[in-house]
Amino acid sequence: MSLAIVDYGSGNLHSAHKAVERAAAQAGITVTVTSDPDVVRRADRIVLPGVGAFADCRRGLDNVVGMVEALQESVISRGTPFLGICVGMQLLASRGLEHGVAEGLGWIPGEVVAIEPKSIGLKVPHMGWNTLQPLRPHSLLKDIPTGENGLHAYFVHSYHFCATHPDMVIATTEYGEALTAMVGHDNIVGTQFHPEKSQRLGLALIGNFLRWTP
Amino acid sequence: MLKCRVIPCLDVKDGRVVKGVNFIDLKDAGDPVESAIAYDAAGADELCFLDITASHENRGTILDVVQRTAEACFMPLTVGGGVRTPDDIRNLLLAGADKVSIMTAAVHNRDFVREAAEKFGSQCIVVAIDVKQVAPGRWEVFTHGGRKPTGIDAINYAKEVVALGAGEILLTSMDRDGTKSGFDIILTRAIADAVGVPLIASGGVGNLDHLVEGIRDGHATAVLAASIFHYGEFTIREAKQHMKTAGLPVRMD
């Protein structure tokens, strides 16, 4: 079994790579960081990381010739399990409004908009450890304690995903309002938080992704 | 609910920890990676490396430290010290740092903050501000470990770098640093309330009440300390338990 982490020039792939590798070692899965669309096409699982601004990341993805097509083919046509992380999750939206309007992949309808602090003293970016409120069961959250007394996930973002269909929001996190923490449908899932930086919760979630059969 | 963060800070010189951690039986107390692993296991919310390497030839040593840390610790890592160019930032991020802190270079060239935020995103750009009180209610930005005044008003400077794209402020009171007499709360609150981004309070922590004061009275969202943790006076868990008892939200995972 093989897993491809898509390299499109967006930031910190090293941590994502090492975290996935640690979880994958036990499962006997080969992890490759790649900018080769053919490697992505052949992979049994795909991770799309992303750090930085939405529009920049979209440009970066478009600059890898054939990558968006390879992702469409694998994830949409063939149903390959897909995990987007942070901006890699936001890119699932129809469009993002950070530094101008940019088109997303449109796999999960919605927009990525600026966080407007809902009370005095709330800082943006939403930065640090927060708990998850699951709205529906999902295999990636299996056996992970959630809710106010559950484990914490590490967030750092100034924009958030407003999904058109509420049933595609899997979990939220409380920050003056319920911000989208996790989206998904069918074989597609995305986390606003960084599993690769979220210690116990993160490694458990990545382990669940490796075992997931959507 | 978002929790307040407790961040141990390690000074690293030529790839080795200065004032090494001796709260736990490390095989090599000078190895930053071993210290990082220990703090990760102890429940630190983030880790901060301050690179104080003086010679240019040894600047690369921090990259190796960051890379090895990122392979072993799945927690957020901020690295600062001597960051002057976009390439410095890129190299640290590629090695596995999540945030990079800029200090002197931002004082000398504000546009560097804008450039860094545009290129890498505000979320990974921390501006570190070293401050001394120069008159009642007036604080000035200093560089060179508090030796060099800049004539720049600290509150205005903080607002300016945030407007340019800084995603977080690391505020150190040079009057309090090393004194163990607690944060400069009036300063911390003045800057925390003046900016819309998270603020890490630093400089002066001597006991666990100081951590509580930084958050509760100083309005910081995170507290940074070095010696009280490195010398084993308090564990991270004791610090968090104390903060929790005081009614602050902390992560006890």
Coordinates of C-alpha atoms in Angstrom, one line a residue:
Chain A
M1 CA 0.0 0.0 0.0
S2 CA 1.3 3.5 -0.8
L3 CA 0.5 7.0 0.4
A4 CA 1.4 10.2 -1.4
I5 CA 1.9 13.5 0.3
V6 CA 1.5 16.2 -2.4
D7 CA 4.4 18.6 -2.6
Y8 CA 3.4 21.8 -4.3
G9 CA 5.8 24.1 -2.7
S10 CA 3.6 24.9 0.3
G11 CA 5.7 25.1 3.5
N12 CA 6.3 22.5 6.1
L13 CA 6.1 19.1 4.5
H14 CA 8.8 17.7 6.8
S15 CA 6.5 17.5 9.9
A16 CA 3.6 16.0 8.0
H17 CA 5.9 13.5 6.3
K18 CA 7.4 12.4 9.6
A19 CA 4.1 12.1 11.4
V20 CA 2.5 10.1 8.6
E21 CA 5.6 8.0 8.4
R22 CA 5.5 7.1 12.1
A23 CA 1.9 6.0 11.9
A24 CA 2.4 4.2 8.5
A25 CA 5.5 2.2 9.6
Q26 CA 3.3 -0.1 11.8
A27 CA 0.8 -0.5 9.0
G28 CA 3.4 -1.4 6.4
I29 CA 2.5 1.6 4.2
T30 CA 5.1 3.3 2.0
V31 CA 5.0 7.1 2.3
T32 CA 6.2 9.3 -0.6
V33 CA 6.5 13.1 -0.7
T34 CA 5.9 13.9 -4.4
S35 CA 5.2 16.5 -7.0
D36 CA 4.8 13.9 -9.7
P37 CA 1.1 13.5 -10.8
D38 CA 1.7 9.9 -11.8
V39 CA 2.9 9.0 -8.3
V40 CA -0.3 10.6 -6.9
R41 CA -2.4 8.8 -9.5
R42 CA -0.9 5.4 -8.4
A43 CA -1.2 6.1 -4.6
D44 CA -3.7 4.2 -2.5
R45 CA -4.1 7.2 -0.2
I46 CA -3.4 10.9 -0.7
V47 CA -2.5 13.7 1.8
L48 CA -2.7 17.4 0.7
P49 CA -1.0 19.6 3.3
G50 CA -0.9 23.3 3.1
V51 CA 0.4 26.3 5.0
G52 CA 0.2 30.0 4.0
A53 CA -2.4 31.9 2.1
F54 CA -5.3 30.3 0.2
A55 CA -4.6 32.0 -3.1
D56 CA -0.8 31.3 -2.9
C57 CA -1.5 27.6 -2.2
R58 CA -3.9 27.4 -5.1
R59 CA -1.3 29.0 -7.4
G60 CA 1.3 26.6 -6.2
L61 CA -1.0 23.6 -6.9
D62 CA -1.8 24.9 -10.4
N63 CA 2.0 25.4 -11.1
V64 CA 2.6 21.6 -10.8
V65 CA 1.5 20.6 -14.3
G66 CA -1.1 17.9 -14.3
M67 CA -1.5 17.7 -10.5
V68 CA -5.1 19.0 -10.2
E69 CA -6.1 16.6 -13.0
A70 CA -4.4 13.7 -11.2
L71 CA -6.1 14.6 -7.9
Q72 CA -9.5 14.8 -9.7
E73 CA -9.0 11.5 -11.3
S74 CA -7.9 9.7 -8.2
V75 CA -10.1 11.3 -5.6
I76 CA -13.3 12.0 -7.5
S77 CA -13.4 9.4 -10.3
R78 CA -11.7 6.5 -8.4
G79 CA -12.6 7.3 -4.8
T80 CA -9.0 7.2 -3.4
P81 CA -9.1 8.2 0.3
F82 CA -8.0 11.8 0.7
L83 CA -7.0 13.9 3.6
G84 CA -6.5 17.7 3.4
I85 CA -4.7 19.5 6.2
C86 CA -5.1 23.2 7.1
V87 CA -5.0 25.1 3.8
G88 CA -5.0 21.7 2.1
M89 CA -8.5 21.3 3.7
Q90 CA -9.6 24.8 2.8
L91 CA -8.7 24.2 -0.9
L92 CA -11.6 21.7 -0.9
A93 CA -14.0 24.7 -0.9
S94 CA -15.5 26.4 -3.9
R95 CA -13.5 29.5 -3.3
G96 CA -11.3 31.3 -0.8
L97 CA -11.4 35.0 0.0
E98 CA -7.9 35.4 1.4
H99 CA -5.8 38.0 -0.5
G100 CA -8.4 38.3 -3.2
V101 CA -10.8 35.6 -4.5
A102 CA -9.3 32.3 -5.6
E103 CA -11.1 29.2 -6.9
G104 CA -10.8 26.1 -4.7
L105 CA -11.1 22.5 -5.9
G106 CA -14.9 22.7 -5.2
W107 CA -15.2 19.2 -3.8
I108 CA -16.9 20.4 -0.7
P109 CA -19.1 23.4 -1.6
G110 CA -18.5 26.5 0.6
E111 CA -16.3 29.5 1.1
V112 CA -13.2 30.2 3.1
V113 CA -13.7 33.5 4.9
A114 CA -11.9 35.6 7.5
I115 CA -12.6 34.8 11.2
E116 CA -14.4 37.8 12.7
P117 CA -13.9 37.7 16.5
K118 CA -17.3 37.3 18.1
S119 CA -16.2 38.8 21.4
I120 CA -13.7 41.2 22.8
G121 CA -10.3 39.6 23.6
L122 CA -10.5 36.9 21.0
K123 CA -7.4 37.1 19.0
V124 CA -6.9 36.2 15.3
P125 CA -5.2 33.9 14.3
H126 CA -7.1 31.3 16.3
M127 CA -3.8 29.9 17.5
G128 CA -3.2 27.0 19.9
W129 CA -4.9 23.9 21.4
N130 CA -8.7 23.5 21.2
T131 CA -11.1 20.7 21.6
L132 CA -13.3 19.2 18.9
Q133 CA -17.1 18.9 18.9
P134 CA -18.1 16.1 16.5
L135 CA -21.4 16.7 14.7
R136 CA -21.6 13.2 13.3
P137 CA -19.6 10.0 13.7
H138 CA -16.6 9.6 11.4
S139 CA -14.0 6.8 11.0
L140 CA -11.1 9.3 11.4
L141 CA -12.4 10.2 14.9
K142 CA -12.8 6.6 16.0
D143 CA -11.6 5.9 19.6
I144 CA -10.5 9.6 20.0
P145 CA -11.9 11.3 23.0
T146 CA -13.6 14.5 21.8
G147 CA -15.8 17.2 23.4
E148 CA -14.9 19.8 26.0
N149 CA -13.1 17.1 28.1
G150 CA -11.5 15.3 25.2
L151 CA -8.1 15.5 23.6
H152 CA -6.9 18.8 22.0
A153 CA -6.0 19.6 18.4
Y154 CA -3.5 22.3 17.4
F155 CA -5.0 25.1 15.3
V156 CA -3.4 28.1 13.6
H157 CA -5.6 29.9 11.1
S158 CA -7.1 33.3 10.4
Y159 CA -9.7 32.1 7.8
H160 CA -12.3 29.4 8.3
F161 CA -14.4 27.1 6.1
C162 CA -18.1 27.9 5.8
A163 CA -19.6 24.9 4.2
T164 CA -22.8 25.2 2.1
H165 CA -24.1 21.9 3.3
P166 CA -24.0 21.6 7.1
D167 CA -24.0 17.8 6.8
M168 CA -20.5 18.0 5.3
V169 CA -19.2 19.5 8.5
I170 CA -17.9 16.6 10.7
A171 CA -16.6 18.6 13.7
T172 CA -16.4 22.1 14.9
T173 CA -14.3 23.9 17.5
E174 CA -15.5 26.6 19.8
Y175 CA -13.9 30.1 19.4
G176 CA -16.6 32.6 20.2
E177 CA -18.6 30.7 17.6
A178 CA -18.5 27.2 16.2
L179 CA -15.6 27.2 13.6
T180 CA -15.4 24.3 11.2
A181 CA -12.7 21.9 12.4
M182 CA -13.3 19.0 10.0
V183 CA -15.2 18.5 6.8
G184 CA -15.8 15.6 4.6
H185 CA -18.0 13.3 2.5
D186 CA -17.5 9.9 0.9
N187 CA -13.7 9.4 0.5
I188 CA -12.8 13.0 1.2
V189 CA -11.9 14.4 4.6
G190 CA -10.1 17.6 5.7
T191 CA -8.9 19.0 9.0
Q192 CA -8.5 22.7 9.8
F193 CA -6.1 21.7 12.6
H194 CA -2.7 20.1 12.1
P195 CA -2.8 16.4 13.0
E196 CA 1.0 16.3 12.5
K197 CA 1.4 18.8 15.4
S198 CA -1.4 17.5 17.6
Q199 CA 0.5 14.9 19.5
R200 CA -1.8 12.0 20.7
L201 CA -5.0 13.2 18.9
G202 CA -3.1 13.8 15.7
L203 CA -1.2 10.5 15.5
A204 CA -4.4 8.6 16.4
L205 CA -6.3 10.5 13.6
I206 CA -3.6 9.8 11.0
G207 CA -3.6 6.1 12.1
N208 CA -7.4 6.1 11.5
F209 CA -6.9 7.6 8.1
L210 CA -4.5 4.9 7.1
R211 CA -7.0 2.2 8.1
W212 CA -10.0 4.0 6.6
T213 CA -12.1 2.2 4.0
P214 CA -14.7 4.8 2.9
Chain B
M1 CA -12.4 26.1 24.2
L2 CA -9.0 27.5 23.3
K3 CA -6.5 26.9 26.0
C4 CA -3.7 29.2 27.1
R5 CA -0.3 27.9 26.2
V6 CA 2.8 27.2 28.4
I7 CA 6.0 27.4 26.3
P8 CA 9.4 26.4 27.5
C9 CA 12.2 28.2 25.7
L10 CA 15.7 26.8 25.1
D11 CA 18.7 28.9 24.2
V12 CA 20.7 27.1 21.6
K13 CA 24.3 28.0 20.7
D14 CA 26.3 26.1 18.0
G15 CA 23.7 23.4 18.1
R16 CA 23.9 22.9 21.9
V17 CA 21.6 23.9 24.7
V18 CA 23.0 26.7 26.9
K19 CA 21.9 26.5 30.5
G20 CA 20.9 22.9 29.9
V21 CA 17.8 21.2 31.1
N22 CA 18.6 19.3 34.3
F23 CA 15.1 18.4 35.5
I24 CA 15.3 14.9 34.2
D25 CA 17.9 12.3 33.6
L26 CA 18.9 13.1 30.0
K27 CA 21.8 11.2 28.5
D28 CA 23.1 14.5 27.1
A29 CA 21.7 17.6 28.7
G30 CA 23.3 19.7 26.0
D31 CA 21.3 18.1 23.2
P32 CA 18.3 20.3 22.3
V33 CA 16.5 17.4 20.7
E34 CA 16.6 15.3 23.9
S35 CA 15.3 18.3 25.8
A36 CA 12.6 18.8 23.2
I37 CA 11.5 15.2 23.5
A38 CA 11.3 15.6 27.3
Y39 CA 9.2 18.7 27.1
D40 CA 6.9 17.1 24.5
A41 CA 6.3 14.2 26.9
A42 CA 5.8 16.6 29.8
G43 CA 2.9 18.3 28.1
A44 CA 4.4 21.6 26.9
D45 CA 2.1 23.3 24.4
E46 CA 4.8 24.6 22.2
L47 CA 8.5 24.7 22.2
C48 CA 10.7 27.7 21.5
F49 CA 14.4 27.6 20.3
L50 CA 16.3 30.8 20.5
D51 CA 19.5 30.4 18.4
I52 CA 22.2 32.5 20.0
T53 CA 25.0 31.2 17.8
A54 CA 27.4 34.1 17.3
S55 CA 29.6 33.0 14.4
H56 CA 28.3 33.0 10.9
E57 CA 29.9 29.7 10.0
N58 CA 27.8 27.8 12.7
R59 CA 24.5 29.3 11.7
G60 CA 23.5 26.1 9.9
T61 CA 23.7 24.1 13.2
I62 CA 20.2 25.2 14.2
L63 CA 18.7 23.8 11.0
D64 CA 20.0 20.3 11.9
V65 CA 18.6 20.7 15.4
V66 CA 15.2 21.8 14.1
Q67 CA 15.1 18.9 11.6
R68 CA 15.9 16.3 14.2
T69 CA 13.4 17.8 16.6
A70 CA 10.6 17.8 14.0
E71 CA 11.3 14.1 13.4
A72 CA 10.9 13.2 17.0
C73 CA 8.3 15.7 18.4
F74 CA 4.8 16.2 16.9
M75 CA 4.2 19.6 18.6
P76 CA 4.5 23.2 17.4
L77 CA 8.0 24.6 17.3
T78 CA 9.0 28.3 17.1
V79 CA 12.6 29.2 16.2
G80 CA 14.2 32.6 16.5
G81 CA 17.6 34.3 16.7
G82 CA 19.5 35.8 13.8
V83 CA 16.6 35.6 11.3
R84 CA 17.3 38.3 8.7
T85 CA 16.2 37.2 5.3
P86 CA 13.3 35.4 3.6
D87 CA 15.8 32.5 2.9
D88 CA 16.5 32.2 6.7
I89 CA 12.7 31.8 7.2
R90 CA 12.3 29.4 4.4
N91 CA 15.1 27.2 5.6
L92 CA 13.8 27.0 9.1
L93 CA 10.2 26.2 7.9
L94 CA 11.5 23.5 5.5
A95 CA 13.5 22.0 8.4
G96 CA 10.3 21.7 10.4
A97 CA 9.8 24.9 12.3
D98 CA 6.1 26.0 12.5
K99 CA 6.8 29.6 13.4
V100 CA 9.8 31.8 13.0
S101 CA 10.4 34.8 15.2
I102 CA 12.0 37.9 13.9
M103 CA 13.5 40.6 16.1
T104 CA 16.4 42.9 15.1
A105 CA 15.7 42.6 11.3
A106 CA 12.2 43.8 11.9
V107 CA 13.4 46.8 13.9
H108 CA 15.8 47.8 11.1
N109 CA 13.5 47.1 8.2
R110 CA 9.7 46.9 8.9
D111 CA 9.1 45.9 5.3
F112 CA 10.8 42.6 6.1
V113 CA 7.7 41.8 8.3
R114 CA 5.4 42.5 5.4
E115 CA 7.4 40.5 3.0
A116 CA 7.7 37.6 5.3
A117 CA 4.0 37.6 6.1
E118 CA 3.0 37.8 2.4
K119 CA 5.4 35.0 1.4
F120 CA 4.9 32.6 4.3
G121 CA 1.6 33.6 5.9
S122 CA 1.0 35.6 9.0
Q123 CA 0.4 32.4 11.0
C124 CA 4.1 31.6 11.0
I125 CA 5.6 35.1 11.6
V126 CA 6.2 36.0 15.2
V127 CA 7.7 39.3 15.9
A128 CA 9.8 39.3 19.1
I129 CA 10.0 42.6 20.9
D130 CA 12.5 43.3 23.7
V131 CA 11.4 46.2 25.8
K132 CA 12.6 48.4 28.7
Q133 CA 10.7 51.0 30.6
V134 CA 12.1 54.4 30.0
A135 CA 9.6 56.5 31.9
P136 CA 6.4 55.8 33.8
G137 CA 4.0 54.3 31.3
R138 CA 6.5 54.5 28.5
W139 CA 8.4 51.6 27.1
E140 CA 11.1 51.5 24.4
V141 CA 12.2 48.7 22.0
F142 CA 15.7 47.5 22.6
T143 CA 18.0 45.2 20.6
H144 CA 21.2 43.3 21.4
G145 CA 19.9 41.7 24.5
G146 CA 18.6 44.9 26.0
R147 CA 21.8 46.8 25.5
K148 CA 20.9 49.0 22.5
P149 CA 18.0 51.4 22.7
T150 CA 16.2 52.2 19.5
G151 CA 14.1 55.2 20.5
I152 CA 11.0 53.3 19.2
D153 CA 7.9 53.3 21.4
A154 CA 7.0 49.7 22.1
I155 CA 3.2 50.0 21.9
N156 CA 3.3 51.8 18.6
Y157 CA 5.8 49.4 17.3
A158 CA 3.7 46.4 18.2
K159 CA 0.7 47.9 16.5
E160 CA 2.8 48.6 13.4
V161 CA 4.2 45.1 13.0
V162 CA 0.8 43.6 13.4
A163 CA -0.6 45.9 10.7
L164 CA 2.3 44.7 8.5
G165 CA 1.3 41.1 9.0
A166 CA 2.9 39.7 12.2
G167 CA 0.7 36.8 13.4
E168 CA 1.9 36.8 17.0
I169 CA 4.0 39.0 19.4
L170 CA 6.6 37.6 21.7
L171 CA 7.1 40.3 24.3
T172 CA 10.0 40.3 26.6
S173 CA 10.5 42.8 29.4
M174 CA 14.3 43.2 29.6
D175 CA 13.8 44.9 33.0
R176 CA 12.4 41.7 34.4
D177 CA 14.3 39.1 32.4
G178 CA 16.3 36.9 34.7
T179 CA 15.0 38.6 37.9
K180 CA 12.4 36.0 38.8
S181 CA 10.1 38.9 39.9
G182 CA 7.3 38.2 37.5
F183 CA 6.2 39.7 34.2
D184 CA 5.9 43.4 33.7
I185 CA 2.1 43.2 33.8
I186 CA 1.3 46.8 33.0
L187 CA 3.4 46.5 29.9
T188 CA 2.1 43.1 28.9
R189 CA -1.5 44.2 29.2
A190 CA -0.9 47.5 27.4
I191 CA 0.4 45.7 24.3
A192 CA -1.9 42.7 24.5
D193 CA -4.9 45.0 24.5
A194 CA -3.4 47.2 21.7
V195 CA -3.1 44.3 19.2
G196 CA -5.6 41.8 17.7
V197 CA -3.1 38.9 17.5
P198 CA -2.0 36.5 20.2
L199 CA 0.7 37.6 22.6
I200 CA 3.3 35.5 24.4
A201 CA 4.5 37.1 27.7
S202 CA 8.1 36.5 28.5
G203 CA 10.8 37.7 31.0
G204 CA 10.8 37.4 34.7
V205 CA 8.9 34.2 35.6
G206 CA 10.0 33.0 39.1
N207 CA 7.0 31.1 40.3
L208 CA 3.7 29.7 39.1
D209 CA 1.6 32.6 40.2
H210 CA 3.6 34.7 37.7
L211 CA 2.3 32.5 34.9
V212 CA -1.3 33.0 36.1
E213 CA -0.8 36.8 36.3
G214 CA 0.6 36.9 32.7
I215 CA -2.6 35.5 31.4
R216 CA -5.2 36.8 33.8
D217 CA -3.8 40.3 34.4
G218 CA -1.5 40.7 31.4
H219 CA -4.1 39.4 28.9
A220 CA -1.4 37.3 27.2
T221 CA -2.6 34.1 25.5
A222 CA 0.6 32.3 26.2
V223 CA 3.4 32.4 28.7
L224 CA 7.1 31.6 28.0
A225 CA 9.6 30.6 30.7
A226 CA 13.0 29.0 30.7
S227 CA 14.8 28.6 34.0
I228 CA 11.9 27.5 36.3
F229 CA 11.4 24.6 33.9
H230 CA 15.0 23.8 33.0
Y231 CA 16.2 23.6 36.6
G232 CA 13.3 21.4 37.6
E233 CA 11.9 24.0 40.1
F234 CA 8.5 23.2 38.5
T235 CA 7.3 20.7 36.0
I236 CA 5.1 21.7 33.1
R237 CA 2.3 19.7 34.6
E238 CA 2.6 21.5 38.0
A239 CA 2.5 24.8 36.1
K240 CA -0.7 23.8 34.3
Q241 CA -2.3 22.4 37.4
H242 CA -1.6 25.6 39.2
M243 CA -3.1 27.6 36.3
K244 CA -6.1 25.3 36.2
T245 CA -6.7 25.8 39.9
A246 CA -6.6 29.5 39.3
G247 CA -9.5 29.1 36.8
L248 CA -7.5 29.4 33.6
P249 CA -8.2 27.0 30.7
V250 CA -5.3 24.7 30.1
R251 CA -4.7 21.5 28.2
M252 CA -3.9 18.5 30.4
D253 CA -3.9 15.8 27.6

